[in-house]
PDB file of C-alpha atoms in Angstrom:
ATOM      1  CA  MET A  50      29.226   5.470   1.971  1.00 53.00           C
ATOM      2  CA  SER A  51      29.993   7.617  -0.869  1.00 52.00           C
ATOM      3  CA  SER A  52      28.632  10.934  -0.504  1.00 50.00           C
ATOM      4  CA  ARG A  53      29.037  12.394  -3.814  1.00 51.00           C
ATOM      5  CA  ARG A  54      26.643  14.486  -5.600  1.00 51.00           C
ATOM      6  CA  SER A  55      27.744  14.447  -8.925  1.00 49.00           C
ATOM      7  CA  ARG A  56      25.540  15.543 -11.686  1.00 48.00           C
ATOM      8  CA  SER A  57      24.435  13.298 -14.373  1.00 45.00           C
ATOM      9  CA  ARG A  58      26.984  12.148 -16.533  1.00 48.00           C
ATOM     10  CA  GLN A  59      24.592  11.289 -19.405  1.00 48.00           C
ATOM     11  CA  SER A  60      23.407  13.797 -21.896  1.00 49.00           C
ATOM     12  CA  GLY A  61      21.343  16.610 -20.617  1.00 48.00           C
ATOM     13  CA  ASN A  62      18.057  14.780 -21.549  1.00 44.00           C
ATOM     14  CA  SER A  63      17.743  12.691 -18.667  1.00 57.00           C
ATOM     15  CA  ARG A  64      17.538  14.272 -15.338  1.00 65.00           C
ATOM     16  CA  ILE A  65      17.425  11.118 -13.370  1.00 69.00           C
ATOM     17  CA  THR A  66      20.781  10.457 -11.978  1.00 80.00           C
ATOM     18  CA  ASP A  67      22.229   7.258 -10.941  1.00 82.00           C
ATOM     19  CA  ASP A  68      22.579   8.757  -7.589  1.00 84.00           C
ATOM     20  CA  GLN A  69      19.011   9.416  -7.135  1.00 86.00           C
ATOM     21  CA  ILE A  70      17.989   5.993  -7.972  1.00 86.00           C
ATOM     22  CA  THR A  71      20.566   4.490  -5.479  1.00 86.00           C
ATOM     23  CA  ASP A  72      19.358   6.715  -2.831  1.00 87.00           C
ATOM     24  CA  LEU A  73      15.679   5.654  -3.542  1.00 88.00           C
ATOM     25  CA  VAL A  74      16.717   1.946  -3.605  1.00 88.00           C
ATOM     26  CA  SER A  75      18.539   2.169  -0.315  1.00 87.00           C
ATOM     27  CA  LYS A  76      15.648   3.946   1.428  1.00 87.00           C
ATOM     28  CA  LEU A  77      13.246   1.393  -0.080  1.00 88.00           C
ATOM     29  CA  GLN A  78      15.646  -1.320   1.307  1.00 88.00           C
ATOM     30  CA  GLN A  79      15.425   0.399   4.789  1.00 88.00           C
ATOM     31  CA  LEU A  80      11.636  -0.457   4.717  1.00 88.00           C
ATOM     32  CA  ILE A  81      11.804  -4.057   3.900  1.00 88.00           C
ATOM     33  CA  PRO A  82      12.421  -6.218   7.253  1.00 86.00           C
ATOM     34  CA  GLU A  83      14.348  -8.814   5.440  1.00 81.00           C
ATOM     35  CA  LEU A  84      16.902  -6.416   4.019  1.00 82.00           C
ATOM     36  CA  ARG A  85      16.989  -3.649   6.713  1.00 80.00           C
ATOM     37  CA  GLY A  86      20.130  -4.553   8.860  1.00 80.00           C
ATOM     38  CA  ARG A  87      22.383  -5.083   5.231  1.00 79.00           C
ATOM     39  CA  ARG A  88      24.581  -2.431   4.143  1.00 79.00           C
ATOM     40  CA  SER A  89      23.279  -1.033   0.878  1.00 73.00           C
ATOM     41  CA  ASP A  90      26.363  -1.872  -1.129  1.00 76.00           C
ATOM     42  CA  LYS A  91      25.904  -5.436  -0.132  1.00 81.00           C
ATOM     43  CA  VAL A  92      22.583  -5.417  -1.658  1.00 83.00           C
ATOM     44  CA  SER A  93      22.091  -5.259  -5.392  1.00 85.00           C
ATOM     45  CA  ALA A  94      19.268  -3.142  -6.517  1.00 85.00           C
ATOM     46  CA  SER A  95      17.743  -5.828  -8.563  1.00 87.00           C
ATOM     47  CA  LYS A  96      17.583  -7.824  -4.982  1.00 88.00           C
ATOM     48  CA  VAL A  97      16.035  -4.802  -3.186  1.00 89.00           C
ATOM     49  CA  LEU A  98      13.207  -4.516  -6.123  1.00 90.00           C
ATOM     50  CA  GLN A  99      12.656  -8.270  -5.825  1.00 90.00           C
ATOM     51  CA  GLU A 100      12.324  -8.285  -2.224  1.00 90.00           C
ATOM     52  CA  THR A 101      10.113  -5.120  -2.276  1.00 92.00           C
ATOM     53  CA  CYS A 102       7.554  -7.020  -4.684  1.00 92.00           C
ATOM     54  CA  ASN A 103       7.549 -10.166  -2.295  1.00 92.00           C
ATOM     55  CA  TYR A 104       7.034  -8.066   0.533  1.00 93.00           C
ATOM     56  CA  ILE A 105       4.011  -5.978  -0.924  1.00 93.00           C
ATOM     57  CA  ARG A 106       2.634  -9.346  -2.008  1.00 94.00           C
ATOM     58  CA  ASN A 107       2.855 -10.508   1.648  1.00 94.00           C
ATOM     59  CA  LEU A 108       1.296  -7.356   3.002  1.00 94.00           C
ATOM     60  CA  HIS A 109      -1.823  -7.750   0.428  1.00 94.00           C
ATOM     61  CA  ARG A 110      -2.268 -11.298   1.622  1.00 95.00           C
ATOM     62  CA  GLU A 111      -1.808 -10.242   5.073  1.00 94.00           C
ATOM     63  CA  VAL A 112      -4.754  -7.713   4.629  1.00 93.00           C
ATOM     64  CA  ASP A 113      -6.663 -10.120   2.767  1.00 93.00           C
ATOM     65  CA  ASP A 114      -6.238 -12.773   5.978  1.00 93.00           C
ATOM     66  CA  LEU A 115      -7.341 -10.025   8.206  1.00 92.00           C
ATOM     67  CA  SER A 116     -10.230  -8.781   6.483  1.00 91.00           C
ATOM     68  CA  ASP A 117     -11.435 -12.644   6.496  1.00 90.00           C
ATOM     69  CA  ARG A 118     -11.086 -13.083   9.937  1.00 89.00           C
ATOM     70  CA  LEU A 119     -12.603  -9.449  10.575  1.00 87.00           C
ATOM     71  CA  SER A 120     -15.574 -10.583   8.657  1.00 85.00           C
ATOM     72  CA  GLU A 121     -16.126 -13.810  10.597  1.00 83.00           C
ATOM     73  CA  LEU A 122     -15.627 -11.788  13.954  1.00 83.00           C
ATOM     74  CA  LEU A 123     -17.932  -9.021  13.038  1.00 78.00           C
ATOM     75  CA  ALA A 124     -20.752 -11.423  12.744  1.00 71.00           C
ATOM     76  CA  SER A 125     -21.239 -11.290  16.571  1.00 68.00           C
ATOM     77  CA  SER A 126     -20.354  -8.066  17.821  1.00 69.00           C
ATOM     78  CA  ASP A 127     -21.507  -4.791  18.048  1.00 66.00           C
ATOM     79  CA  THR A 128     -18.846  -2.232  16.404  1.00 63.00           C
ATOM     80  CA  ASP A 129     -20.647   1.066  17.558  1.00 65.00           C
ATOM     81  CA  SER A 130     -20.071   0.660  21.340  1.00 66.00           C
ATOM     82  CA  ASP A 131     -16.612  -0.545  20.819  1.00 71.00           C
ATOM     83  CA  GLN A 132     -15.399   2.365  18.552  1.00 71.00           C
ATOM     84  CA  ALA A 133     -14.362   4.371  21.287  1.00 70.00           C
ATOM     85  CA  ALA A 134     -12.270   1.875  23.010  1.00 75.00           C
ATOM     86  CA  ILE A 135     -10.699   0.435  20.122  1.00 74.00           C
ATOM     87  CA  ILE A 136      -9.518   3.946  19.034  1.00 74.00           C
ATOM     88  CA  ARG A 137      -8.049   4.681  22.496  1.00 72.00           C
ATOM     89  CA  SER A 138      -6.069   1.390  22.696  1.00 73.00           C
ATOM     90  CA  LEU A 139      -4.666   1.939  19.009  1.00 71.00           C
ATOM     91  CA  LEU A 140      -3.646   5.584  19.557  1.00 67.00           C
ATOM     92  CA  MET A 141      -2.469   5.960  22.972  1.00 59.00           C
TER      93      MET A 141
ATOM     94  CA  MET B 527      17.943  18.111   7.679  1.00 51.00           C
ATOM     95  CA  LYS B 528      14.007  18.801   7.756  1.00 47.00           C
ATOM     96  CA  PRO B 529      12.166  17.443  10.610  1.00 46.00           C
ATOM     97  CA  GLN B 530       9.907  14.721   9.139  1.00 46.00           C
ATOM     98  CA  ASN B 531       7.758  12.916  11.510  1.00 44.00           C
ATOM     99  CA  LEU B 532       6.512  15.393  14.007  1.00 44.00           C
ATOM    100  CA  MET B 533       5.849  18.270  11.750  1.00 46.00           C
ATOM    101  CA  ASN B 534       4.707  16.158   8.541  1.00 49.00           C
ATOM    102  CA  PRO B 535       1.074  16.114   8.285  1.00 48.00           C
ATOM    103  CA  THR B 536       1.192  12.896   6.424  1.00 51.00           C
ATOM    104  CA  SER B 537       3.307  11.208   9.317  1.00 64.00           C
ATOM    105  CA  SER B 538       2.467   7.630  10.320  1.00 66.00           C
ATOM    106  CA  SER B 539       0.538   8.336  13.494  1.00 73.00           C
ATOM    107  CA  SER B 540      -1.800  11.016  12.044  1.00 87.00           C
ATOM    108  CA  LEU B 541      -2.138   8.622   8.988  1.00 88.00           C
ATOM    109  CA  LYS B 542      -2.800   5.827  11.398  1.00 88.00           C
ATOM    110  CA  SER B 543      -5.403   7.945  13.377  1.00 87.00           C
ATOM    111  CA  ARG B 544      -7.273   8.705  10.122  1.00 89.00           C
ATOM    112  CA  PHE B 545      -7.322   5.610   8.719  1.00 90.00           C
ATOM    113  CA  THR B 546      -8.694   4.011  11.856  1.00 89.00           C
ATOM    114  CA  THR B 547     -11.164   6.387  12.328  1.00 88.00           C
ATOM    115  CA  ARG B 548     -12.399   5.943   8.829  1.00 89.00           C
ATOM    116  CA  PHE B 549     -12.083   2.093   8.762  1.00 90.00           C
ATOM    117  CA  LEU B 550     -13.820   1.868  12.024  1.00 88.00           C
ATOM    118  CA  ARG B 551     -16.660   3.853  10.554  1.00 88.00           C
ATOM    119  CA  ALA B 552     -16.859   1.862   7.399  1.00 88.00           C
ATOM    120  CA  LEU B 553     -16.934  -1.571   9.504  1.00 86.00           C
ATOM    121  CA  SER B 554     -19.990   0.040  11.615  1.00 84.00           C
ATOM    122  CA  ARG B 555     -21.874   0.407   8.326  1.00 85.00           C
ATOM    123  CA  ILE B 556     -20.804  -3.142   6.928  1.00 83.00           C
ATOM    124  CA  ASN B 557     -21.763  -4.278  10.296  1.00 80.00           C
ATOM    125  CA  ALA B 558     -25.222  -2.676  10.222  1.00 78.00           C
ATOM    126  CA  ARG B 559     -26.325  -4.352   7.002  1.00 74.00           C
ATOM    127  CA  LYS B 560     -26.178  -7.984   8.241  1.00 66.00           C
ATOM    128  CA  GLN B 561     -29.279 -10.024   8.686  1.00 61.00           C
ATOM    129  CA  PHE B 562     -31.035 -10.515  11.854  1.00 57.00           C
ATOM    130  CA  THR B 563     -30.096 -14.044  12.154  1.00 59.00           C
ATOM    131  CA  SER B 564     -27.484 -14.916  14.373  1.00 57.00           C
ATOM    132  CA  THR B 565     -25.323 -17.113  12.351  1.00 62.00           C
ATOM    133  CA  SER B 566     -24.007 -15.867   9.114  1.00 65.00           C
ATOM    134  CA  SER B 567     -24.209 -17.817   5.922  1.00 78.00           C
ATOM    135  CA  PRO B 568     -20.851 -18.461   4.140  1.00 80.00           C
ATOM    136  CA  ARG B 569     -22.015 -16.371   1.379  1.00 82.00           C
ATOM    137  CA  GLU B 570     -23.025 -13.519   3.700  1.00 80.00           C
ATOM    138  CA  ILE B 571     -19.580 -13.795   5.422  1.00 81.00           C
ATOM    139  CA  PHE B 572     -17.885 -13.770   1.908  1.00 84.00           C
ATOM    140  CA  GLN B 573     -19.631 -10.667   0.719  1.00 84.00           C
ATOM    141  CA  ARG B 574     -18.729  -8.945   4.063  1.00 85.00           C
ATOM    142  CA  TYR B 575     -15.207  -9.999   3.545  1.00 88.00           C
ATOM    143  CA  ARG B 576     -15.171  -8.410   0.072  1.00 88.00           C
ATOM    144  CA  ARG B 577     -16.769  -5.236   1.584  1.00 89.00           C
ATOM    145  CA  ILE B 578     -14.346  -5.238   4.522  1.00 90.00           C
ATOM    146  CA  LYS B 579     -11.423  -5.413   2.034  1.00 90.00           C
ATOM    147  CA  VAL B 580     -12.761  -2.797  -0.279  1.00 90.00           C
ATOM    148  CA  ALA B 581     -13.487  -0.396   3.001  1.00 90.00           C
ATOM    149  CA  ALA B 582      -9.595  -1.100   4.036  1.00 91.00           C
ATOM    150  CA  ASP B 583      -8.632   0.206   0.685  1.00 91.00           C
ATOM    151  CA  LYS B 584     -10.850   2.867   0.629  1.00 91.00           C
ATOM    152  CA  SER B 585     -10.045   4.166   4.053  1.00 90.00           C
ATOM    153  CA  MET B 586      -6.192   3.893   3.083  1.00 91.00           C
ATOM    154  CA  ALA B 587      -6.683   6.065  -0.218  1.00 90.00           C
ATOM    155  CA  TYR B 588      -9.042   8.557   1.609  1.00 90.00           C
ATOM    156  CA  SER B 589      -6.634   9.180   4.363  1.00 89.00           C
ATOM    157  CA  VAL B 590      -3.724   9.671   1.965  1.00 88.00           C
ATOM    158  CA  ARG B 591      -6.012  11.674  -0.217  1.00 81.00           C
ATOM    159  CA  SER B 592      -4.545  12.801  -3.397  1.00 81.00           C
ATOM    160  CA  LYS B 593      -1.196  13.611  -2.047  1.00 85.00           C
ATOM    161  CA  ARG B 594       0.350  10.539  -3.636  1.00 89.00           C
ATOM    162  CA  ARG B 595      -0.440   8.992  -7.263  1.00 89.00           C
ATOM    163  CA  TRP B 596      -1.103   5.697  -6.116  1.00 89.00           C
ATOM    164  CA  SER B 597      -3.757   6.936  -3.944  1.00 89.00           C
ATOM    165  CA  ARG B 598      -5.526   8.966  -6.555  1.00 89.00           C
ATOM    166  CA  VAL B 599      -5.386   5.934  -9.067  1.00 88.00           C
ATOM    167  CA  MET B 600      -6.560   3.735  -6.351  1.00 89.00           C
ATOM    168  CA  LEU B 601      -9.504   6.220  -5.643  1.00 88.00           C
ATOM    169  CA  SER B 602     -10.574   6.591  -9.278  1.00 88.00           C
ATOM    170  CA  LYS B 603     -10.450   2.699  -9.666  1.00 86.00           C
ATOM    171  CA  LEU B 604     -12.599   2.331  -6.469  1.00 85.00           C
ATOM    172  CA  ARG B 605     -15.050   5.018  -7.546  1.00 84.00           C
ATOM    173  CA  SER B 606     -15.569   3.492 -11.250  1.00 84.00           C
ATOM    174  CA  ARG B 607     -15.552   0.038  -9.710  1.00 77.00           C
ATOM    175  CA  SER B 608     -18.579   1.088  -7.349  1.00 71.00           C
ATOM    176  CA  SER B 609     -20.597   2.435 -10.157  1.00 70.00           C
ATOM    177  CA  SER B 610     -20.331  -0.181 -12.509  1.00 65.00           C
ATOM    178  CA  ASN B 611     -20.417  -2.667  -9.611  1.00 57.00           C
ATOM    179  CA  SER B 612     -18.142  -5.407 -11.211  1.00 51.00           C
ATOM    180  CA  PHE B 613     -16.222  -7.468  -8.680  1.00 51.00           C
ATOM    181  CA  SER B 614     -13.938  -8.930 -11.399  1.00 50.00           C
ATOM    182  CA  SER B 615     -10.658  -8.339  -9.810  1.00 48.00           C
ATOM    183  CA  VAL B 616      -9.745  -8.253  -6.154  1.00 48.00           C
ATOM    184  CA  ARG B 617      -6.691  -5.966  -6.347  1.00 50.00           C
ATOM    185  CA  LEU B 618      -7.752  -4.058  -9.134  1.00 49.00           C
ATOM    186  CA  ARG B 619      -4.682  -4.902 -11.270  1.00 48.00           C
ATOM    187  CA  ARG B 620      -4.315  -3.776 -14.963  1.00 46.00           C
ATOM    188  CA  VAL B 621      -1.357  -4.356 -16.983  1.00 45.00           C
ATOM    189  CA  LYS B 622      -1.424  -1.791 -19.702  1.00 44.00           C
ATOM    190  CA  LYS B 623       2.180  -0.820 -21.239  1.00 43.00           C
ATOM    191  CA  SER B 624       1.610   2.120 -23.369  1.00 43.00           C
ATOM    192  CA  SER B 625       4.061   2.983 -25.983  1.00 41.00           C
ATOM    193  CA  ALA B 626       4.879   6.317 -23.890  1.00 43.00           C
ATOM    194  CA  THR B 627       6.250   4.146 -20.869  1.00 45.00           C
ATOM    195  CA  LYS B 628       8.319   2.111 -23.436  1.00 47.00           C
ATOM    196  CA  THR B 629      10.436   5.201 -24.312  1.00 47.00           C
ATOM    197  CA  GLY B 630      10.728   5.777 -20.757  1.00 49.00           C
ATOM    198  CA  HIS B 631      11.953   2.530 -20.160  1.00 51.00           C
ATOM    199  CA  GLU B 632      14.519   2.584 -22.596  1.00 51.00           C
ATOM    200  CA  LYS B 633      16.081   5.659 -21.047  1.00 49.00           C
ATOM    201  CA  GLU B 634      16.301   3.783 -17.876  1.00 50.00           C
ATOM    202  CA  ALA B 635      17.705   0.663 -19.154  1.00 48.00           C
ATOM    203  CA  LYS B 636      20.605   3.020 -19.961  1.00 48.00           C
ATOM    204  CA  ILE B 637      20.843   4.335 -16.544  1.00 49.00           C
ATOM    205  CA  LYS B 638      20.394   0.877 -14.698  1.00 51.00           C
ATOM    206  CA  SER B 639      21.871  -1.846 -16.600  1.00 52.00           C
ATOM    207  CA  GLY B 640      21.491  -5.660 -15.821  1.00 56.00           C
ATOM    208  CA  GLY B 641      18.231  -7.374 -14.878  1.00 63.00           C
ATOM    209  CA  ASP B 642      16.561  -4.560 -13.090  1.00 74.00           C
ATOM    210  CA  GLN B 643      13.852  -4.130 -15.587  1.00 80.00           C
ATOM    211  CA  GLU B 644      11.799  -7.222 -15.029  1.00 81.00           C
ATOM    212  CA  GLU B 645      11.566  -6.618 -11.276  1.00 82.00           C
ATOM    213  CA  ALA B 646      10.777  -2.798 -11.839  1.00 86.00           C
ATOM    214  CA  ASP B 647       7.796  -4.323 -14.130  1.00 88.00           C
ATOM    215  CA  GLU B 648       6.862  -6.453 -11.521  1.00 89.00           C
ATOM    216  CA  LEU B 649       6.587  -3.843  -9.175  1.00 89.00           C
ATOM    217  CA  ARG B 650       4.666  -1.648 -11.385  1.00 90.00           C
ATOM    218  CA  GLU B 651       2.213  -4.164 -11.641  1.00 89.00           C
ATOM    219  CA  LEU B 652       1.821  -4.122  -7.743  1.00 90.00           C
ATOM    220  CA  VAL B 653       1.598  -0.431  -6.757  1.00 89.00           C
ATOM    221  CA  PRO B 654      -1.625   1.158  -7.914  1.00 88.00           C
ATOM    222  CA  GLY B 655      -0.796   3.540 -10.842  1.00 86.00           C
ATOM    223  CA  GLY B 656       2.720   2.235 -11.334  1.00 83.00           C
ATOM    224  CA  GLU B 657       2.318   1.510 -14.861  1.00 85.00           C
ATOM    225  CA  ALA B 658       3.054   5.078 -16.243  1.00 84.00           C
ATOM    226  CA  MET B 659       5.584   6.207 -13.841  1.00 85.00           C
ATOM    227  CA  ASP B 660       9.297   6.529 -14.407  1.00 86.00           C
ATOM    228  CA  LEU B 661      11.570   4.523 -12.070  1.00 86.00           C
ATOM    229  CA  CYS B 662      12.350   7.454  -9.982  1.00 88.00           C
ATOM    230  CA  ASN B 663       8.746   8.184  -9.125  1.00 88.00           C
ATOM    231  CA  LEU B 664       8.013   4.459  -8.975  1.00 89.00           C
ATOM    232  CA  LEU B 665      10.699   3.789  -6.220  1.00 90.00           C
ATOM    233  CA  ASP B 666       9.251   7.077  -4.349  1.00 90.00           C
ATOM    234  CA  GLU B 667       5.637   5.821  -4.483  1.00 91.00           C
ATOM    235  CA  THR B 668       6.693   2.460  -3.674  1.00 92.00           C
ATOM    236  CA  ALA B 669       8.190   3.457  -0.308  1.00 91.00           C
ATOM    237  CA  HIS B 670       5.027   5.474   0.674  1.00 92.00           C
ATOM    238  CA  TYR B 671       2.843   2.974  -0.451  1.00 93.00           C
ATOM    239  CA  ILE B 672       4.560   0.336   1.807  1.00 93.00           C
ATOM    240  CA  LYS B 673       4.293   2.503   4.592  1.00 92.00           C
ATOM    241  CA  CYS B 674       0.716   2.935   4.267  1.00 93.00           C
ATOM    242  CA  LEU B 675       0.272  -0.687   3.835  1.00 93.00           C
ATOM    243  CA  ASN B 676       2.198  -1.450   7.114  1.00 93.00           C
ATOM    244  CA  THR B 677       0.121   0.991   8.937  1.00 92.00           C
ATOM    245  CA  GLN B 678      -3.110  -0.745   7.415  1.00 93.00           C
ATOM    246  CA  VAL B 679      -1.847  -4.177   8.586  1.00 94.00           C
ATOM    247  CA  GLN B 680      -0.961  -3.010  11.922  1.00 91.00           C
ATOM    248  CA  VAL B 681      -4.583  -1.329  12.709  1.00 91.00           C
ATOM    249  CA  MET B 682      -6.320  -4.242  11.426  1.00 92.00           C
ATOM    250  CA  ARG B 683      -4.265  -6.413  13.450  1.00 92.00           C
ATOM    251  CA  LYS B 684      -5.185  -4.536  16.687  1.00 89.00           C
ATOM    252  CA  ILE B 685      -8.952  -4.510  15.600  1.00 88.00           C
ATOM    253  CA  VAL B 686      -8.941  -8.289  15.168  1.00 89.00           C
ATOM    254  CA  ASP B 687      -7.254  -8.750  18.436  1.00 87.00           C
ATOM    255  CA  PHE B 688      -9.722  -6.444  20.051  1.00 85.00           C
ATOM    256  CA  TYR B 689     -12.592  -8.775  18.766  1.00 83.00           C
ATOM    257  CA  SER B 690     -10.890 -12.125  18.899  1.00 81.00           C
ATOM    258  CA  PRO B 691     -12.297 -13.909  22.055  1.00 75.00           C
TER     259      PRO B 691
END
């Protein structure tokens, strides 16, 4: 992995360097389960962005689905007394 | 290398606990509004679903506070939405491409040649406030947004499991 930290080779106007973007893209890549194990030079930035979009959409859909299930489950439960138990199980 | 997870106040474990507390509180409030009949009508269930979804997003945005642009944008959208009380769009997506961002895009196009522009724009629509961000900020915000979404999903799953028979 190249560790060069060269300054931008473009004109002085743009402060965004290629390296910065590459770093951010590879950081993003590590967050996406699909692409996590692969070497960053084998996955194009375009692919990372694409998979990121898909992943975010999936997460949105999952939140929707969980909200839906919660709305049905809550119909028959008393949340106040359960709160402490939930928090305990979640955070311990 | 500075130590990230333990010292950072927005580390995932404290974010998780902030989100959990807020979200559970919101759920109690939502639950308290239900009718006294034992079975809820589909319309009630749908309304509750909406409220839970908004509560989940709101809890997440409040837990992040204004540390991030996406949470600031989400909070202002949620606030204006509650005052106007319109349920038009579920994910509050607004595709507005001002001319200022166009010139920024051209600069980025020189930096990143190839077909990245479309995907970046697509990403801009998905991340709150993404429309006005340059690529660098967009990538940074996206990473944080994904971490928070993961936390949200994780916590909601646990709650659903807890209440499942």
